[in-house]
Short mmCIF file of C-alpha atoms (C1' of nucleotides) in Angstrom, two decimals:
data_model
loop_
_atom_site.label_atom_id
_atom_site.label_comp_id
_atom_site.label_asym_id
_atom_site.label_seq_id
_atom_site.Cartn_x
_atom_site.Cartn_y
_atom_site.Cartn_z
CA MET A 78 -78.78 103.42 -26.18
CA ARG A 79 -77.86 101.55 -29.34
CA ASN A 80 -81.22 99.80 -29.23
CA ARG A 81 -81.81 99.74 -32.94
CA LYS A 82 -78.83 97.54 -33.53
CA VAL A 83 -79.25 95.00 -30.74
CA PRO A 84 -80.79 91.79 -32.07
CA GLU A 85 -83.80 90.51 -30.16
CA VAL A 86 -82.10 87.20 -29.63
CA VAL A 87 -79.27 88.91 -27.77
CA VAL A 88 -81.72 90.64 -25.44
CA ARG A 89 -83.36 87.32 -24.73
CA ARG A 90 -80.04 85.74 -23.86
CA LEU A 91 -79.15 88.66 -21.59
CA ALA A 92 -82.34 87.92 -19.68
CA ILE A 93 -81.19 84.31 -19.31
CA TYR A 94 -77.74 85.40 -18.12
CA LEU A 95 -79.43 87.64 -15.58
CA ARG A 96 -81.43 84.74 -14.27
CA VAL A 97 -78.34 82.58 -13.95
CA LEU A 98 -76.49 85.34 -12.12
CA ASN A 99 -79.42 85.77 -9.77
CA GLU A 100 -79.22 82.10 -8.90
CA VAL A 101 -75.48 82.20 -8.32
CA ASP A 102 -74.07 83.31 -4.99
CA ALA A 103 -72.85 86.74 -6.01
CA ALA A 104 -70.59 87.42 -3.04
CA GLY A 105 -67.63 89.74 -3.64
CA ASP A 106 -65.05 87.18 -4.70
CA ARG A 107 -67.40 85.10 -6.80
CA TYR A 108 -66.08 85.28 -10.35
CA ILE A 109 -67.72 83.49 -13.22
CA SER A 110 -66.14 82.73 -16.59
CA SER A 111 -67.89 83.00 -19.92
CA GLN A 112 -67.45 79.24 -20.02
CA GLU A 113 -69.41 78.63 -16.82
CA LEU A 114 -72.04 81.26 -17.52
CA GLY A 115 -72.51 79.80 -20.98
CA GLU A 116 -72.91 76.28 -19.68
CA ARG A 117 -75.53 77.33 -17.18
CA ALA A 118 -77.36 79.42 -19.75
CA GLY A 119 -77.14 76.81 -22.48
CA VAL A 120 -74.97 78.72 -24.94
CA THR A 121 -71.29 78.76 -25.92
CA ALA A 122 -68.67 80.79 -24.12
CA ALA A 123 -67.95 82.73 -27.31
CA GLN A 124 -71.59 83.68 -27.51
CA VAL A 125 -71.59 85.02 -23.98
CA ARG A 126 -68.56 87.20 -24.64
CA LYS A 127 -69.93 88.41 -27.95
CA ASP A 128 -73.27 89.33 -26.41
CA LEU A 129 -71.70 91.24 -23.54
CA ALA A 130 -69.27 92.99 -25.91
CA MET A 131 -72.24 94.77 -27.47
CA PHE A 132 -72.65 96.78 -24.30
CA GLY A 133 -69.15 97.24 -22.90
CA GLU A 134 -66.29 95.47 -21.19
CA PHE A 135 -67.35 93.78 -17.99
CA GLY A 136 -64.68 91.15 -17.37
CA LYS A 137 -61.02 90.77 -16.44
CA GLN A 138 -58.73 88.69 -18.62
CA GLY A 139 -57.54 85.57 -16.90
CA VAL A 140 -60.22 85.87 -14.23
CA GLY A 141 -63.73 86.21 -15.61
CA TYR A 142 -66.67 88.36 -14.57
CA GLN A 143 -67.42 89.43 -11.02
CA ALA A 144 -70.85 87.86 -10.62
CA GLY A 145 -72.57 90.57 -8.60
CA PHE A 146 -71.21 93.34 -10.77
CA LEU A 147 -72.19 91.62 -14.01
CA ARG A 148 -75.65 90.90 -12.64
CA ASP A 149 -76.14 94.58 -11.85
CA GLU A 150 -74.82 95.68 -15.22
CA ILE A 151 -77.09 93.34 -17.13
CA ALA A 152 -80.04 94.40 -14.98
CA ARG A 153 -79.25 97.99 -15.88
CA ILE A 154 -79.01 97.18 -19.59
CA LEU A 155 -82.38 95.41 -19.47
CA HIS A 156 -83.92 98.24 -17.40
CA ALA A 157 -84.56 95.64 -14.74
CA ASP A 158 -82.75 97.67 -12.09
CA ARG A 159 -85.99 99.38 -11.17
CA THR A 160 -89.66 98.46 -10.95
CA ILE A 161 -91.37 98.21 -14.30
CA ASN A 162 -95.11 98.76 -14.11
CA PHE A 163 -97.24 96.84 -16.53
CA ALA A 164 -100.92 96.17 -17.11
CA ILE A 165 -103.00 93.22 -18.16
CA ILE A 166 -105.69 94.01 -20.70
CA GLY A 167 -108.42 91.39 -20.77
CA ALA A 168 -109.47 89.81 -17.48
CA GLY A 169 -110.61 86.49 -18.88
CA GLU A 170 -109.34 83.10 -17.88
CA LEU A 171 -105.83 83.61 -19.15
CA GLY A 172 -105.49 87.26 -18.13
CA THR A 173 -106.62 86.56 -14.58
CA ALA A 174 -104.26 83.61 -14.25
CA LEU A 175 -101.34 85.66 -15.52
CA ALA A 176 -102.30 88.39 -13.06
CA ARG A 177 -102.10 86.05 -10.10
CA TYR A 178 -98.98 84.44 -11.43
CA THR A 179 -97.04 87.68 -11.94
CA LEU A 180 -98.28 89.26 -8.71
CA ARG A 181 -97.06 86.27 -6.78
CA ARG A 182 -93.67 86.38 -8.41
CA TYR A 183 -93.33 90.08 -7.74
CA GLU A 184 -94.08 89.43 -4.07
CA ASN A 185 -91.81 86.46 -3.60
CA GLU A 186 -88.92 86.68 -5.97
CA ARG A 187 -85.88 88.73 -5.17
CA GLY A 188 -85.05 91.07 -8.03
CA TYR A 189 -88.22 90.41 -10.00
CA PRO A 190 -88.84 93.85 -11.49
CA PHE A 191 -92.28 93.50 -13.07
CA ARG A 192 -95.15 94.92 -11.07
CA LEU A 193 -98.73 94.49 -12.22
CA ALA A 194 -100.19 97.96 -11.74
CA ALA A 195 -103.61 97.57 -13.34
CA ILE A 196 -106.00 95.14 -14.96
CA PHE A 197 -108.51 96.13 -17.61
CA ASP A 198 -111.63 94.64 -19.05
CA ILE A 199 -114.72 95.79 -20.89
CA ASP A 200 -117.27 93.69 -19.00
CA GLU A 201 -119.15 95.85 -16.46
CA ASN A 202 -119.69 92.81 -14.22
CA LYS A 203 -115.96 92.43 -13.75
CA ILE A 204 -115.13 96.07 -13.09
CA GLY A 205 -114.24 96.60 -9.45
CA GLN A 206 -113.48 92.95 -8.75
CA LYS A 207 -109.99 92.40 -7.51
CA VAL A 208 -107.20 89.97 -8.32
CA PHE A 209 -105.33 89.92 -5.06
CA SER A 210 -105.07 93.65 -4.39
CA VAL A 211 -105.37 94.86 -7.97
CA PRO A 212 -108.84 95.98 -9.08
CA ILE A 213 -110.18 95.42 -12.56
CA SER A 214 -110.79 98.75 -14.29
CA HIS A 215 -112.76 99.59 -17.37
CA VAL A 216 -110.62 99.74 -20.45
CA ASN A 217 -111.77 103.30 -21.12
CA THR A 218 -109.86 104.41 -18.02
CA LEU A 219 -106.66 103.05 -19.52
CA PRO A 220 -105.14 106.37 -20.64
CA GLN A 221 -105.66 107.83 -17.18
CA LYS A 222 -104.26 104.79 -15.34
CA VAL A 223 -101.27 104.60 -17.64
CA LYS A 224 -100.33 108.10 -16.55
CA GLU A 225 -101.14 107.69 -12.88
CA GLU A 226 -99.28 104.42 -12.50
CA ARG A 227 -96.51 105.08 -15.01
CA ILE A 228 -97.43 101.93 -16.90
CA LYS A 229 -95.08 101.22 -19.77
CA MET A 230 -96.25 97.93 -21.19
CA ALA A 231 -99.05 95.39 -21.11
CA LEU A 232 -100.04 91.79 -21.60
CA LEU A 233 -102.84 91.51 -24.12
CA THR A 234 -105.28 88.73 -23.22
CA VAL A 235 -108.42 89.86 -25.02
CA PRO A 236 -110.26 87.73 -27.60
CA ALA A 237 -108.64 87.60 -31.03
CA SER A 238 -111.50 89.61 -32.48
CA ALA A 239 -110.77 92.56 -30.17
CA ALA A 240 -107.00 92.38 -30.37
CA GLN A 241 -106.18 94.95 -33.04
CA GLU A 242 -108.49 97.68 -31.78
CA THR A 243 -107.12 97.20 -28.27
CA VAL A 244 -103.57 97.51 -29.54
CA ASP A 245 -104.40 100.80 -31.23
CA LEU A 246 -106.07 102.04 -28.08
CA ALA A 247 -103.10 101.00 -25.95
CA ALA A 248 -100.71 102.79 -28.29
CA LYS A 249 -102.78 105.96 -28.09
CA ALA A 250 -102.71 105.73 -24.31
CA GLY A 251 -98.93 105.80 -24.45
CA LEU A 252 -97.95 102.19 -23.95
CA LYS A 253 -94.62 101.35 -25.54
CA ALA A 254 -94.65 97.56 -25.64
CA LEU A 255 -97.13 94.77 -25.67
CA LEU A 256 -97.07 91.02 -25.25
CA ASN A 257 -99.85 89.53 -27.33
CA PHE A 258 -101.48 86.29 -26.19
CA ALA A 259 -104.37 86.51 -28.64
CA PRO A 260 -104.10 83.96 -31.42
CA THR A 261 -104.07 86.49 -34.22
CA LYS A 262 -101.64 88.65 -36.08
CA ILE A 263 -101.66 92.22 -34.92
CA THR A 264 -99.95 95.22 -36.43
CA ALA A 265 -97.93 97.40 -34.12
CA PRO A 266 -98.62 101.13 -34.47
CA PRO A 267 -95.48 103.26 -34.91
CA GLY A 268 -93.59 103.63 -31.67
CA MET A 269 -95.00 100.48 -30.15
CA ARG A 270 -93.30 97.11 -29.98
CA VAL A 271 -95.33 93.92 -30.05
CA HIS A 272 -94.22 90.42 -29.17
CA ASN A 273 -96.29 87.34 -29.62
CA ALA A 274 -96.78 84.70 -26.95
CA ASP A 275 -99.19 82.54 -28.79
CA VAL A 276 -99.64 79.14 -27.19
CA SER A 277 -101.21 77.54 -30.22
CA LEU A 278 -98.23 78.41 -32.42
CA ASP A 279 -96.01 76.75 -29.83
CA LEU A 280 -98.22 73.69 -29.84
CA HIS A 281 -98.04 73.45 -33.63
CA GLN A 282 -94.29 73.78 -33.50
CA LEU A 283 -94.05 70.93 -31.00
CA ALA A 284 -96.53 68.75 -32.85
CA PHE A 285 -94.44 68.90 -36.01
CA PHE A 286 -91.60 67.07 -34.31
CA ILE A 287 -93.73 64.32 -32.81
CA MET B 155 -89.95 63.17 -43.03
CA ARG B 156 -86.97 65.43 -43.41
CA ASN B 157 -87.56 66.75 -39.90
CA ARG B 158 -83.96 67.13 -38.95
CA LYS B 159 -83.37 69.71 -41.62
CA VAL B 160 -86.44 71.90 -41.23
CA PRO B 161 -85.62 75.05 -39.26
CA GLU B 162 -87.89 75.77 -36.33
CA VAL B 163 -88.68 79.18 -37.72
CA VAL B 164 -90.09 77.61 -40.87
CA VAL B 165 -92.39 75.38 -38.82
CA ARG B 166 -93.60 78.42 -36.93
CA ARG B 167 -94.38 80.25 -40.14
CA LEU B 168 -96.22 77.22 -41.51
CA ALA B 169 -98.45 77.41 -38.44
CA ILE B 170 -99.12 81.06 -39.27
CA TYR B 171 -99.91 80.24 -42.89
CA LEU B 172 -102.29 77.57 -41.68
CA ARG B 173 -104.09 80.09 -39.52
CA VAL B 174 -104.39 82.53 -42.40
CA LEU B 175 -105.74 79.82 -44.68
CA ASN B 176 -108.26 78.81 -42.02
CA GLU B 177 -109.53 82.38 -41.94
CA VAL B 178 -109.80 82.61 -45.71
CA ASP B 179 -112.86 81.31 -47.51
CA ALA B 180 -111.35 78.18 -48.99
CA ALA B 181 -114.03 77.46 -51.58
CA GLY B 182 -112.95 75.55 -54.70
CA ASP B 183 -112.01 78.47 -56.88
CA ARG B 184 -110.34 80.49 -54.16
CA TYR B 185 -106.71 80.84 -55.16
CA ILE B 186 -104.20 82.73 -53.09
CA SER B 187 -100.81 84.01 -54.27
CA SER B 188 -97.61 83.89 -52.25
CA GLN B 189 -97.92 87.66 -52.30
CA GLU B 190 -101.31 87.72 -50.58
CA LEU B 191 -100.53 84.90 -48.18
CA GLY B 192 -97.29 86.65 -47.26
CA GLU B 193 -99.02 89.95 -46.61
CA ARG B 194 -101.59 88.35 -44.35
CA ALA B 195 -98.94 86.36 -42.52
CA GLY B 196 -96.53 89.27 -42.22
CA VAL B 197 -93.69 87.85 -44.35
CA THR B 198 -92.42 88.34 -47.90
CA ALA B 199 -93.78 86.44 -50.88
CA ALA B 200 -90.35 84.93 -51.49
CA GLN B 201 -90.30 83.59 -47.96
CA VAL B 202 -93.67 81.91 -48.42
CA ARG B 203 -92.50 80.17 -51.59
CA LYS B 204 -89.20 79.16 -50.05
CA ASP B 205 -90.89 77.72 -46.97
CA LEU B 206 -93.39 75.71 -48.98
CA ALA B 207 -90.67 74.50 -51.35
CA MET B 208 -89.15 72.57 -48.47
CA PHE B 209 -92.10 70.20 -48.56
CA GLY B 210 -93.16 69.99 -52.17
CA GLU B 211 -94.83 71.87 -55.01
CA PHE B 212 -98.27 73.10 -54.07
CA GLY B 213 -98.97 75.92 -56.52
CA LYS B 214 -99.64 76.60 -60.18
CA GLN B 215 -97.54 79.12 -62.06
CA GLY B 216 -99.49 82.18 -63.05
CA VAL B 217 -102.31 81.31 -60.68
CA GLY B 218 -101.20 80.72 -57.11
CA TYR B 219 -102.21 78.17 -54.52
CA GLN B 220 -105.67 76.66 -54.20
CA ALA B 221 -106.49 77.80 -50.67
CA GLY B 222 -108.33 74.71 -49.41
CA PHE B 223 -105.77 72.36 -50.86
CA LEU B 224 -102.83 74.29 -49.43
CA ARG B 225 -104.55 74.46 -46.04
CA ASP B 226 -104.96 70.68 -45.99
CA GLU B 227 -101.39 70.11 -47.11
CA ILE B 228 -99.94 72.37 -44.43
CA ALA B 229 -102.19 70.77 -41.82
CA ARG B 230 -100.82 67.41 -42.89
CA ILE B 231 -97.22 68.63 -42.71
CA LEU B 232 -97.81 69.99 -39.21
CA HIS B 233 -99.67 66.80 -38.18
CA ALA B 234 -102.65 69.02 -37.50
CA ASP B 235 -104.89 66.94 -39.73
CA ARG B 236 -105.85 64.78 -36.79
CA THR B 237 -106.48 65.26 -33.07
CA ILE B 238 -103.32 65.66 -31.05
CA ASN B 239 -103.74 64.67 -27.42
CA PHE B 240 -101.74 66.59 -24.89
CA ALA B 241 -101.53 66.90 -21.12
CA ILE B 242 -100.99 69.69 -18.66
CA ILE B 243 -98.59 68.85 -15.84
CA GLY B 244 -99.05 71.16 -12.88
CA ALA B 245 -102.57 72.25 -11.96
CA GLY B 246 -101.64 75.54 -10.36
CA GLU B 247 -102.93 78.94 -11.37
CA LEU B 248 -101.34 78.97 -14.78
CA GLY B 249 -101.90 75.30 -15.58
CA THR B 250 -105.57 75.48 -14.72
CA ALA B 251 -106.06 78.61 -16.79
CA LEU B 252 -104.33 77.07 -19.76
CA ALA B 253 -106.53 74.00 -19.32
CA ARG B 254 -109.72 76.03 -19.55
CA TYR B 255 -108.33 78.11 -22.36
CA THR B 256 -107.30 75.19 -24.56
CA LEU B 257 -110.42 73.15 -23.79
CA ARG B 258 -112.59 76.04 -24.87
CA ARG B 259 -110.67 76.47 -28.10
CA TYR B 260 -110.90 72.79 -28.87
CA GLU B 261 -114.66 72.98 -28.39
CA ASN B 262 -115.28 76.11 -30.37
CA GLU B 263 -112.68 76.45 -33.06
CA ARG B 264 -112.99 74.68 -36.36
CA GLY B 265 -109.85 72.77 -37.16
CA TYR B 266 -108.21 73.29 -33.77
CA PRO B 267 -106.39 69.98 -33.38
CA PHE B 268 -105.14 70.10 -29.78
CA ARG B 269 -107.19 68.15 -27.27
CA LEU B 270 -106.39 68.29 -23.58
CA ALA B 271 -106.59 64.65 -22.54
CA ALA B 272 -105.32 64.80 -18.96
CA ILE B 273 -104.19 67.11 -16.17
CA PHE B 274 -101.65 66.11 -13.55
CA ASP B 275 -100.63 67.39 -10.16
CA ILE B 276 -98.93 66.09 -7.06
CA ASP B 277 -101.24 67.67 -4.49
CA GLU B 278 -103.68 65.07 -3.09
CA ASN B 279 -106.27 67.78 -2.45
CA LYS B 280 -106.48 68.53 -6.14
CA ILE B 281 -106.67 64.95 -7.40
CA GLY B 282 -110.13 64.16 -8.69
CA GLN B 283 -111.17 67.78 -9.10
CA LYS B 284 -112.18 68.60 -12.64
CA VAL B 285 -111.44 71.39 -15.07
CA PHE B 286 -114.54 71.30 -17.22
CA SER B 287 -114.74 67.60 -17.92
CA VAL B 288 -111.08 66.72 -17.42
CA PRO B 289 -110.14 65.34 -13.99
CA ILE B 290 -106.87 66.11 -12.29
CA SER B 291 -104.82 62.92 -11.88
CA HIS B 292 -101.83 62.18 -9.73
CA VAL B 293 -98.58 62.60 -11.59
CA ASN B 294 -97.61 59.02 -10.76
CA THR B 295 -100.41 57.84 -13.05
CA LEU B 296 -98.83 59.69 -15.94
CA PRO B 297 -97.21 56.69 -17.69
CA GLN B 298 -100.49 54.84 -17.63
CA LYS B 299 -102.56 57.80 -18.88
CA VAL B 300 -100.06 58.57 -21.61
CA LYS B 301 -100.65 55.10 -23.00
CA GLU B 302 -104.42 55.04 -22.51
CA GLU B 303 -105.02 58.44 -24.02
CA ARG B 304 -102.23 58.36 -26.61
CA ILE B 305 -100.81 61.57 -25.19
CA LYS B 306 -97.88 62.83 -27.19
CA MET B 307 -96.91 66.12 -25.57
CA ALA B 308 -97.51 68.31 -22.53
CA LEU B 309 -97.51 71.79 -21.13
CA LEU B 310 -95.27 72.00 -18.10
CA THR B 311 -96.66 74.36 -15.47
CA VAL B 312 -95.00 73.09 -12.33
CA PRO B 313 -92.85 75.28 -10.04
CA ALA B 314 -89.33 75.94 -11.31
CA SER B 315 -87.90 73.78 -8.55
CA ALA B 316 -89.78 70.72 -9.78
CA ALA B 317 -89.31 71.32 -13.50
CA GLN B 318 -86.30 69.16 -14.33
CA GLU B 319 -87.43 66.07 -12.44
CA THR B 320 -90.85 66.34 -14.06
CA VAL B 321 -89.28 66.56 -17.50
CA ASP B 322 -87.29 63.39 -16.85
CA LEU B 323 -90.40 61.65 -15.63
CA ALA B 324 -92.39 62.80 -18.66
CA ALA B 325 -89.69 61.55 -20.99
CA LYS B 326 -89.69 58.14 -19.30
CA ALA B 327 -93.45 57.99 -19.68
CA GLY B 328 -93.02 58.37 -23.42
CA LEU B 329 -93.83 62.02 -24.07
CA LYS B 330 -92.10 63.37 -27.12
CA ALA B 331 -92.42 67.12 -26.69
CA LEU B 332 -92.91 69.61 -23.93
CA LEU B 333 -93.74 73.27 -23.65
CA ASN B 334 -92.08 74.63 -20.55
CA PHE B 335 -93.70 77.53 -18.70
CA ALA B 336 -91.50 77.24 -15.63
CA PRO B 337 -88.99 80.09 -15.41
CA THR B 338 -85.94 77.88 -15.42
CA LYS B 339 -83.65 76.21 -17.89
CA ILE B 340 -84.41 72.56 -18.35
CA THR B 341 -82.42 69.95 -20.22
CA ALA B 342 -84.30 67.78 -22.65
CA PRO B 343 -83.58 64.06 -22.32
CA PRO B 344 -82.66 62.34 -25.59
CA GLY B 345 -85.69 61.86 -27.82
CA MET B 346 -87.65 64.66 -26.22
CA ARG B 347 -88.07 68.15 -27.58
CA VAL B 348 -88.53 71.08 -25.24
CA HIS B 349 -89.71 74.57 -26.06
CA ASN B 350 -89.77 77.44 -23.65
CA ALA B 351 -92.76 79.72 -23.13
CA ASP B 352 -91.37 81.77 -20.35
CA VAL B 353 -93.38 84.92 -19.69
CA SER B 354 -90.67 86.63 -17.70
CA LEU B 355 -88.17 86.33 -20.54
CA ASP B 356 -90.73 87.95 -22.80
CA LEU B 357 -91.25 90.73 -20.29
CA HIS B 358 -87.52 91.38 -20.11
CA GLN B 359 -87.32 91.46 -23.86
CA LEU B 360 -90.08 94.05 -24.04
CA ALA B 361 -88.69 96.12 -21.20
CA PHE B 362 -85.40 96.53 -23.00
CA PHE B 363 -87.06 98.50 -25.75
CA ILE B 364 -89.02 100.82 -23.48
"C1'" DT C 244 -43.73 84.71 -14.38
"C1'" DA C 245 -47.07 81.10 -16.22
"C1'" DG C 246 -51.75 80.06 -16.85
"C1'" DA C 247 -56.16 81.52 -17.75
"C1'" DT C 248 -59.63 84.08 -19.88
"C1'" DT C 249 -61.18 88.21 -21.94
"C1'" DG C 250 -62.40 91.21 -26.06
"C1'" DT C 251 -62.20 91.19 -30.89
"C1'" DT C 252 -61.25 89.91 -35.52
"C1'" DA C 253 -61.80 86.44 -39.09
"C1'" DA C 254 -64.12 82.29 -40.83
"C1'" DT C 255 -68.20 79.73 -41.08
"C1'" DC C 256 -72.74 78.82 -41.22
"C1'" DG C 257 -77.56 79.51 -42.11
"C1'" DA C 258 -81.47 82.17 -43.28
"C1'" DT C 259 -83.56 85.86 -46.07
"C1'" DT C 260 -84.16 88.40 -50.17
"C1'" DA C 261 -83.73 89.17 -55.09
"C1'" DA C 262 -83.93 87.65 -59.63
"C1'" DC C 263 -85.54 84.97 -63.33
"C1'" DA C 264 -86.45 80.94 -66.29
"C1'" DA C 265 -90.26 77.77 -66.48
"C1'" DT C 266 -94.98 77.37 -67.16
"C1'" DC C 267 -99.85 77.81 -66.15
"C1'" DT D 16 -100.90 84.41 -76.92
"C1'" DA D 17 -99.81 87.76 -73.05
"C1'" DG D 18 -99.72 88.30 -68.24
"C1'" DA D 19 -99.02 86.43 -63.92
"C1'" DT D 20 -96.89 83.71 -60.56
"C1'" DT D 21 -94.51 79.69 -59.27
"C1'" DG D 22 -90.20 77.04 -57.98
"C1'" DT D 23 -85.38 77.59 -57.72
"C1'" DT D 24 -80.86 79.46 -58.10
"C1'" DA D 25 -77.78 83.19 -56.90
"C1'" DA D 26 -76.73 87.22 -53.99
"C1'" DT D 27 -77.09 89.28 -49.68
"C1'" DC D 28 -77.41 89.68 -45.07
"C1'" DG D 29 -76.82 88.55 -40.28
"C1'" DA D 30 -75.68 85.60 -36.58
"C1'" DT D 31 -72.67 82.00 -34.61
"C1'" DT D 32 -68.36 79.87 -33.92
"C1'" DA D 33 -63.38 79.66 -33.97
"C1'" DA D 34 -59.07 81.61 -33.20
"C1'" DC D 35 -55.84 84.45 -31.00
"C1'" DA D 36 -53.45 88.61 -29.41
"C1'" DA D 37 -53.91 91.34 -25.30
"C1'" DT D 38 -53.65 91.25 -20.51
"C1'" DC D 39 -55.00 90.14 -15.83
#
DNA sequence: TAGATTGTTAATCGATTAACAATC
DNA sequence: TAGATTGTTAATCGATTAACAATC
């Protein structure tokens, strides 16, 4: 795909459009205009059309977009048309909570594509414990599990001090993308994509406007 | 302050600079150039200078920025030079984990300004339980607690279905900013600022690049 | 057909990067 | 003074918005 040229912000909005379309009744004759989709997603109609235009032509002039069809197309674009296996590395407070949270959503939410396939930690006392049905494995079994379970990405919830080495290890094991919750800057090895989900940066950003 | 004109992305980078400066030994003669600060923060030197220029002149030509001084100035700009009280609304899995996580950081991290002052839920069974030393209060005591504890912002970790009404309630109680973890679009009432910290959007964004 | 809405091109806006005079 | 680095202006880049011909 033309990945290199798609701005991150467009991908993020596609994910929002997908959510809106999942909420909408997508029966056969349900058409949605860029206007309506934009309103529900919180962006302009022009933006919606521009974003979609990056990937093809999905609408009919004078009518709009068939909701079910557009939903499926966007899901395909985002690779959300199939199960995506991911891991959580770091079974501390935050990692464990995110494990429960994502497992529950995978169970209960129609179309939620993200399946937690493994949890890793380094603490021997935690190894073998389960979060719901998913056991905590030692981080040195990561390469093996990644293969077995076809894991493609991970949430990183280790302490800041262990973040970079864990990233390098995850890259070696073949992971392609990583969502970093550790409050530290990490450098993505070639071939790996890292996003930051750093609560304290968000808090600072909010506090500025108080 | 000139809040209205400061781009969000600049505020976010200031928070990163602050973190870098907190890591650096900020003794009296420790000067840091825009070059070095930029490298450590992952941005260009020009960007660092441009960002800082929005708020004043903090450096000396030919020398750089005195690290301790710049740290204090940025902390002041971000309002991180004093304790900022915040609440968590929604004591589910994620809310409770974030409570523990932030309480621990406040205890252990020098200069971490965010203090969790209250936790709210609607479930009678949870009211009165504590997360470390912070009791869970009923959400209908929120206005009162906001006043008592001078709470300025909150993390929103309620179910998606309850998100919007909770936002409205929080705004009425006087909260100025809110970090939304619920996987749904919420509309900020006038005078309130809302950020989204939606894990599933992040996951979608990562999955696209796999 | 008439009205509506797409897909796309052009205009605008804003943020980043480059360059350099000022000055420590 | 000579070398280094700031603060700021100008150039570039990219994303958003507006406008409209194509067409359902």
